Amino acid sequence: MAVKQRIRRSMIFLNTQRAALVKDAFVYHPDCVIFDLEDAVAENEKDSARIQLYQTLKQLDYQGVERWVRVNALDSDLINEDIRAAVAGGAEGIRLPKTETAAEVKAAAQKIEAAEKEFGRTVGQTMLMAALESPLGIMNAYEIATADDRMMGIALSAGDYTRTMHAKRTVAGTELFGARSQMLIAARAAGVMAFDTVYTDTDNEEGFKEELRLIKNMGFDGKSCINPKQIGITHEIFNPSEQEIQHAEHVMEAVQDSKDNGVGVLTVDGKMVDIAWVEGAERTLKLAKAAGIYEGELV
Amino acid sequence: MKITTQAVAGTVESSDAQVMISPSQSDLKIDLDSSVYDQYGQHIIALVKETLKDLDVEGGEVKIIDKGALDCTIKARLQTAVYRAIGKKSDLPWEVL
């Protein structure tokens, strides 16, 4: 069953061509894995990776880690078989690369539905996520995010985006600021989740943490990862701190008290808050609970 | 299904298996070289026979170099080699693989 809203702090790409990478990636406890059939797989190994994908989905217990499949592009002659294998194997979702229009999402959704019917799956159980990798994709982010009921989220893919923008990658990520902002606004308006691009300098832990803090503060739900050592760091930054959890608890309790007493504005931990803060506090506690660091009963 | 051409799938990387399948006039012949032969050799051979039977492969020569692959990988590499040998890359019968 499709679960559109859940904890998805980390999504690690796995090259499905390589048996060693897909056999036990769940031991690193990512929230999601993305079995890659696209860029990471050599052209002459697409068939092999696809069969490895199917057998992995069918036979390995990923212990609650959500399993996504990055299929080949819509204009390739590979996507139909990619989707058939992924749906037959029971993947929770399909990540569509290089998405630029709502029509592409609809076309992918039709292929998924056909596969669900062919393999006796419940129609609608396979979710969709669209990767935005070009200026046009970013411009159409809202239409893409709302193109089909299967849409769980949209994700930025900075490599192709930077190239097509004639920009240079910088440590600070200045060149991505517009894309990140625009896609986040689109995701929130559409009610889907938003995921940031990979951080490729796997040896630069401080730089990675800085980028994670930036995207968390902007409002992203999670980060695409390329190395298992990035998973723990991602969770550490995305998890609410003890102080944030306590403050959220205080807000929830105080708002409840104020409702009981008919008061609209109140003070919590020395700051004025109103009813609008409840949603944020609730989200903090839900995230903390899903991450296993909050056991209270307020959410 | 008759194997008419030679085909290879997989690698000799750790946790993988390389499978070579070739045409043969005789019945099925399996040659297994495994880093875990003592513990799992018979299990792997049984898995290979069962997988080939499910694909209706009646004869052929199968050489496997196993580097500690899981069953799902051995099965996947074997299926890939068979489909490559018959030149089929799409419209696979996933529900029975």
Short mmCIF file of C-alpha atoms in Angstrom, two decimals, chain A residues 37-199:
data_model
loop_
_atom_site.label_atom_id
_atom_site.label_comp_id
_atom_site.label_asym_id
_atom_site.label_seq_id
_atom_site.Cartn_x
_atom_site.Cartn_y
_atom_site.Cartn_z
CA LEU A 37 18.86 1.09 -13.52
CA GLU A 38 19.79 4.36 -15.20
CA ASP A 39 23.07 6.28 -15.19
CA ALA A 40 25.09 3.94 -12.96
CA VAL A 41 24.46 0.90 -15.13
CA ALA A 42 26.53 0.30 -18.26
CA GLU A 43 24.54 0.19 -21.51
CA ASN A 44 25.40 -3.46 -22.14
CA GLU A 45 24.45 -4.49 -18.59
CA LYS A 46 20.92 -3.04 -18.46
CA ASP A 47 19.35 -6.48 -18.92
CA SER A 48 21.47 -8.03 -16.19
CA ALA A 49 20.80 -5.19 -13.72
CA ARG A 50 17.07 -5.47 -14.35
CA ILE A 51 16.99 -9.18 -13.58
CA GLN A 52 19.17 -8.60 -10.50
CA LEU A 53 16.67 -5.93 -9.46
CA TYR A 54 13.73 -8.28 -9.78
CA GLN A 55 15.40 -11.10 -7.84
CA THR A 56 16.53 -8.68 -5.13
CA LEU A 57 13.02 -7.29 -4.74
CA LYS A 58 11.52 -10.76 -4.66
CA GLN A 59 13.98 -12.58 -2.45
CA LEU A 60 15.70 -10.17 -0.07
CA ASP A 61 14.04 -8.83 3.06
CA TYR A 62 14.89 -5.13 3.17
CA GLN A 63 13.53 -4.94 6.73
CA GLY A 64 11.17 -2.02 6.27
CA VAL A 65 13.53 0.09 4.17
CA GLU A 66 11.46 1.58 1.37
CA ARG A 67 12.55 0.36 -2.07
CA TRP A 68 12.49 2.70 -5.05
CA VAL A 69 13.70 2.05 -8.58
CA ARG A 70 15.25 4.71 -10.80
CA VAL A 71 14.18 3.64 -14.25
CA ASN A 72 15.66 4.77 -17.54
CA ALA A 73 14.32 7.90 -19.22
CA LEU A 74 10.87 8.00 -20.75
CA ASP A 75 12.26 8.43 -24.27
CA SER A 76 14.50 5.34 -23.96
CA ASP A 77 13.55 1.88 -25.19
CA LEU A 78 14.35 0.54 -21.72
CA ILE A 79 11.69 2.08 -19.51
CA ASN A 80 8.84 -0.30 -20.30
CA GLU A 81 10.80 -3.34 -19.21
CA ASP A 82 12.28 -1.44 -16.23
CA ILE A 83 8.78 -0.64 -14.99
CA ARG A 84 7.52 -4.17 -15.62
CA ALA A 85 10.40 -5.64 -13.57
CA ALA A 86 10.01 -3.11 -10.75
CA VAL A 87 6.25 -3.54 -10.44
CA ALA A 88 6.41 -7.34 -10.77
CA GLY A 89 9.04 -7.36 -8.01
CA GLY A 90 6.88 -5.20 -5.73
CA ALA A 91 8.93 -2.00 -5.51
CA GLU A 92 7.22 0.68 -3.45
CA GLY A 93 7.97 3.38 -6.01
CA ILE A 94 9.41 4.46 -9.33
CA ARG A 95 11.75 7.43 -9.66
CA LEU A 96 11.36 9.01 -13.07
CA PRO A 97 14.53 10.77 -14.23
CA LYS A 98 14.86 13.96 -16.28
CA THR A 99 11.22 14.94 -15.79
CA GLU A 100 10.24 18.17 -17.53
CA THR A 101 6.46 18.09 -17.97
CA ALA A 102 3.28 16.81 -16.36
CA ALA A 103 2.60 14.81 -19.53
CA GLU A 104 5.73 12.73 -18.84
CA VAL A 105 4.49 11.88 -15.35
CA LYS A 106 1.13 10.87 -16.77
CA ALA A 107 2.80 8.68 -19.39
CA ALA A 108 4.91 6.95 -16.73
CA ALA A 109 1.83 6.50 -14.54
CA GLN A 110 0.03 4.78 -17.41
CA LYS A 111 2.90 2.35 -17.86
CA ILE A 112 2.90 1.61 -14.13
CA GLU A 113 -0.84 1.00 -14.14
CA ALA A 114 -0.50 -1.39 -17.08
CA ALA A 115 2.21 -3.31 -15.22
CA GLU A 116 0.16 -3.42 -12.02
CA LYS A 117 -2.72 -4.95 -13.96
CA GLU A 118 -0.43 -7.38 -15.79
CA PHE A 119 1.13 -8.70 -12.57
CA GLY A 120 -1.96 -8.69 -10.39
CA ARG A 121 -0.87 -5.81 -8.17
CA THR A 122 -3.34 -3.38 -6.66
CA VAL A 123 -3.74 -0.47 -9.07
CA GLY A 124 -2.26 2.62 -7.44
CA GLN A 125 0.03 0.85 -5.00
CA THR A 126 3.23 1.92 -6.79
CA MET A 127 4.23 5.49 -6.01
CA LEU A 128 6.01 7.94 -8.29
CA MET A 129 8.76 10.46 -7.64
CA ALA A 130 10.00 12.82 -10.34
CA ALA A 131 13.58 13.98 -10.61
CA LEU A 132 13.90 17.55 -11.86
CA GLU A 133 17.15 17.97 -13.74
CA SER A 134 16.65 20.97 -16.04
CA PRO A 135 15.39 24.57 -16.01
CA LEU A 136 12.17 23.42 -17.69
CA GLY A 137 11.65 20.76 -15.04
CA ILE A 138 12.04 23.37 -12.30
CA MET A 139 9.72 25.80 -14.09
CA ASN A 140 7.07 23.05 -14.31
CA ALA A 141 7.62 21.68 -10.81
CA TYR A 142 4.08 22.32 -9.54
CA GLU A 143 2.40 20.81 -12.63
CA ILE A 144 4.72 17.80 -12.35
CA ALA A 145 4.04 17.38 -8.63
CA THR A 146 0.27 17.44 -9.19
CA ALA A 147 0.20 15.45 -12.44
CA ASP A 148 -0.92 12.15 -10.92
CA ASP A 149 -2.25 10.72 -7.66
CA ARG A 150 0.78 8.43 -7.45
CA MET A 151 3.14 11.38 -6.94
CA MET A 152 4.94 11.10 -3.60
CA GLY A 153 7.56 13.75 -4.17
CA ILE A 154 9.93 15.68 -6.39
CA ALA A 155 13.71 15.55 -6.22
CA LEU A 156 16.41 17.87 -7.45
CA SER A 157 19.20 16.38 -9.51
CA ALA A 158 21.95 18.97 -9.64
CA GLY A 159 24.39 17.46 -12.13
CA ASP A 160 22.32 17.92 -15.27
CA TYR A 161 20.59 21.01 -13.86
CA THR A 162 23.88 22.83 -13.34
CA ARG A 163 25.08 21.84 -16.80
CA THR A 164 21.92 23.03 -18.51
CA MET A 165 21.99 26.29 -16.54
CA HIS A 166 25.57 26.93 -17.71
CA ALA A 167 26.44 27.21 -14.01
CA LYS A 168 29.38 25.97 -11.99
CA ARG A 169 29.08 23.80 -8.91
CA THR A 170 30.16 25.66 -5.79
CA VAL A 171 30.70 24.49 -2.24
CA ALA A 172 28.09 26.94 -0.98
CA GLY A 173 25.54 25.76 -3.56
CA THR A 174 24.74 29.31 -4.71
CA GLU A 175 23.97 28.04 -8.20
CA LEU A 176 21.20 25.79 -6.81
CA PHE A 177 19.47 28.37 -4.67
CA GLY A 178 16.79 29.27 -7.20
CA ALA A 179 16.03 25.67 -8.10
CA ARG A 180 15.87 24.55 -4.48
CA SER A 181 13.57 27.41 -3.51
CA GLN A 182 11.25 27.04 -6.48
CA MET A 183 10.86 23.27 -6.22
CA LEU A 184 10.25 23.47 -2.48
CA ILE A 185 7.49 26.01 -2.95
CA ALA A 186 5.98 23.78 -5.64
CA ALA A 187 6.21 20.68 -3.45
CA ARG A 188 4.57 22.36 -0.49
CA ALA A 189 1.83 23.85 -2.65
CA ALA A 190 1.20 20.42 -4.17
CA GLY A 191 1.36 18.57 -0.85
CA VAL A 192 4.19 16.26 -1.88
CA MET A 193 7.63 15.70 -0.35
CA ALA A 194 10.86 17.39 -1.51
CA PHE A 195 14.32 15.84 -1.73
CA ASP A 196 17.66 17.44 -2.33
CA THR A 197 20.39 16.38 -4.72
CA VAL A 198 23.40 14.21 -3.86
CA TYR A 199 26.57 15.59 -2.26
#
